[in-house]
Short mmCIF file of C-alpha atoms in Angstrom, two decimals:
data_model
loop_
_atom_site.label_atom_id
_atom_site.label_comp_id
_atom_site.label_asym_id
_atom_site.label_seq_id
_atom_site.Cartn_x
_atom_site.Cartn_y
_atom_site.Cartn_z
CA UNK A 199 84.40 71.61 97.61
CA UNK A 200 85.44 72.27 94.17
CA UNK A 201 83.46 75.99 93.44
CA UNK A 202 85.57 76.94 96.95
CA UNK A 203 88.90 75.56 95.99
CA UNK A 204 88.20 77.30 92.60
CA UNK A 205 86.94 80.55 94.44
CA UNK A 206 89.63 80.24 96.54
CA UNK A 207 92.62 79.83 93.64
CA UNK A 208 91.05 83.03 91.94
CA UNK A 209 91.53 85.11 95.26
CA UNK A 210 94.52 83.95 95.47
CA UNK A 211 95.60 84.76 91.94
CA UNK A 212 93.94 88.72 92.36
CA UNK A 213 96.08 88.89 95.99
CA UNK A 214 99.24 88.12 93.67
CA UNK A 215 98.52 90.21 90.79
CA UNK A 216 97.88 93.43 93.21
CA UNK A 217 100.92 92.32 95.37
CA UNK A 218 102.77 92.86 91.95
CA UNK A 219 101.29 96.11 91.26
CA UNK A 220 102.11 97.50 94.71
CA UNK A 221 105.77 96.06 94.44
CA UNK A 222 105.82 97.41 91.18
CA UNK A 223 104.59 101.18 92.00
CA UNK A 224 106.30 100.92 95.23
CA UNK A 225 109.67 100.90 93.66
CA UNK A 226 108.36 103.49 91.21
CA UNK A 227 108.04 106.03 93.87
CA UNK A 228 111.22 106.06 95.73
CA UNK A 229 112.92 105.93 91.78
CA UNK A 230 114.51 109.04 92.29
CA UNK A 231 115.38 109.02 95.64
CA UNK A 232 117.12 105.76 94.87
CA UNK A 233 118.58 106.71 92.15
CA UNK A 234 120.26 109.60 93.61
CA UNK A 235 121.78 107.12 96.29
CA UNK A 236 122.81 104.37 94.28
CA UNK A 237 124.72 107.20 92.09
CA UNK A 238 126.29 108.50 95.25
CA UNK A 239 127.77 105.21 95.87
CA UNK A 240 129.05 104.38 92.50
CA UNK A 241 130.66 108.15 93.36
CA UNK A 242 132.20 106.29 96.40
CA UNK A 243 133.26 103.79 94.49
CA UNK A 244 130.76 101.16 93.86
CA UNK A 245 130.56 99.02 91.41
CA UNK A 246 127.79 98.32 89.12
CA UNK A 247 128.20 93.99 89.99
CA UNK A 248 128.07 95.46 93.53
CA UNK A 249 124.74 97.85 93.57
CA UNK A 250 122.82 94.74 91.05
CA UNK A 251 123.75 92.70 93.47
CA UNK A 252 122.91 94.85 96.72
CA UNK A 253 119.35 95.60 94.87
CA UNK A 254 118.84 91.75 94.45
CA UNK A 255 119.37 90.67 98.18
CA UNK A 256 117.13 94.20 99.26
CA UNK A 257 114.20 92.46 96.87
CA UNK A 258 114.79 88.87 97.91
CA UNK A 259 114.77 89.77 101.76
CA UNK A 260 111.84 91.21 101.27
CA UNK A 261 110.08 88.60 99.25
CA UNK A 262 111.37 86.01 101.70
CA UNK A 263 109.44 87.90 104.49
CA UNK A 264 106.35 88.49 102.10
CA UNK A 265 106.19 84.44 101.16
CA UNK A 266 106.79 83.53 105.06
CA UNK A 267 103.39 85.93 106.32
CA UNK A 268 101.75 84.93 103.24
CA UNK A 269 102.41 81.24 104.47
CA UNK A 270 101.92 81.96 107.84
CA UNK A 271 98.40 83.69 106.53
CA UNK A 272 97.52 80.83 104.67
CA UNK A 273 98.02 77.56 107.05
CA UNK A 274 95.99 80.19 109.68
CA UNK A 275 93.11 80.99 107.36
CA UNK A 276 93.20 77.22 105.68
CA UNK A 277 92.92 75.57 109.27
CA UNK A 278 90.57 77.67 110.71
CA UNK A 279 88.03 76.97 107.14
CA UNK A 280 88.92 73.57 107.48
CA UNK A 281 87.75 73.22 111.43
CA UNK A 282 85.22 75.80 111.83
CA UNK A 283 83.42 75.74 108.29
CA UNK A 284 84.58 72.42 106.53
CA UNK A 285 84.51 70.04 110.57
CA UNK A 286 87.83 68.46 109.18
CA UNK A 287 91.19 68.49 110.62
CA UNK A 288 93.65 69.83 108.30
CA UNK A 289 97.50 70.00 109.35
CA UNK A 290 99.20 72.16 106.91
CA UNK A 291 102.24 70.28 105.44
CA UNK A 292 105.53 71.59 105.93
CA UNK A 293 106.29 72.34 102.71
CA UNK A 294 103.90 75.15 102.54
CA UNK A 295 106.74 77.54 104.48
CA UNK A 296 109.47 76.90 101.95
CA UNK A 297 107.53 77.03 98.54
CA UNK A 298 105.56 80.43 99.98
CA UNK A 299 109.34 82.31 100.89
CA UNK A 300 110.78 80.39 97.61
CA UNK A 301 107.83 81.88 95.60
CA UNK A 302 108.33 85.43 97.61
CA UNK A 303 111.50 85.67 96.55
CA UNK A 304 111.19 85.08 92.86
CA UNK A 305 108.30 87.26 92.24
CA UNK A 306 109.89 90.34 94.61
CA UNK A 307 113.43 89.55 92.49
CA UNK A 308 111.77 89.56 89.09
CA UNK A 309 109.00 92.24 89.22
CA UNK A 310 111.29 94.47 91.14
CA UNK A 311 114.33 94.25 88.66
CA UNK A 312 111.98 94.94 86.22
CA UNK A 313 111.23 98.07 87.41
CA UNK A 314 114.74 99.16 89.07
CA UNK A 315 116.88 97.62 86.71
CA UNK A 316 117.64 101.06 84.77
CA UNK A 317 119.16 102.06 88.34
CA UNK A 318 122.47 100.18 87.63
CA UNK A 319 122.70 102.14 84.40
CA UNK A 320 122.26 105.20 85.31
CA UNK A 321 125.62 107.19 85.17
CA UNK A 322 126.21 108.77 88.41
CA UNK A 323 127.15 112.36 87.12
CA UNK A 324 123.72 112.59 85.32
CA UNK A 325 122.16 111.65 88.38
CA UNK A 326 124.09 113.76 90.84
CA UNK A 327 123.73 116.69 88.47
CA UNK A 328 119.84 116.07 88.65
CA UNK A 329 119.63 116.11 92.78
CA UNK A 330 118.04 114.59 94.85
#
């Protein structure tokens, strides 16, 4: 039980650390394209408070959605080990749901500031000179 707990925690640990790289590179794609549009609506009007704090909520939505599949994943898989491998009846607790969307939402929020942060500083007519 203890080599698949362990085997288990490192899978777990390599699903988060490529999680982070695709959230990472992601963001990295669309940096221009975003940057462009988040220089349009400081244009418009926009403040820089506002756009930090539209690019938070966009990240923490999506972690929240990330940490409830990756939840939902997890009591699935977990049971079905339990029952079919393991014969024991496992009932995953219920704060599995709320500490997988809490954790979603801090790693989306902090890995994806990291790498949109210089958005917000960007001043709009250098980035509406550039184009799209």
């Amino acid at each position: 039980m203890g080599q698949v707990t362990r085997a288990v925690q490192l899978i777990f640990l390599f699903s988060l650390a490529a999680g982070a790289i695709v959230l990472s590179s992601a963001l990295l794609t669309a940096f221009d394209e975003r940057r462009y549009e988040l220089s349009v609506m400081r244009a418009l009007g926009a403040g820089r408070a506002q756009l930090r704090q539209a690019l938070l909520a966009e990240l923490a939505v999506v972690g929240a959605i990330a940490g409830l599949i990756a939840g939902a994943g997890a009591a699935l898989v977990g049971s079905l080990l339990a029952r079919n491998v393991f014969q024991l009846d496992l009932q995953p607790g219920l704060w599995l749901f709320p500490q997988a969307i809490s954790f979603g939402v801090l790693l989306s929020v902090g890995i994806g500031w990291l790498a949109v942060r210089r958005l917000v500083a960007t001043p709009p007519l250098v980035a509406l000179r550039a184009g799209a």
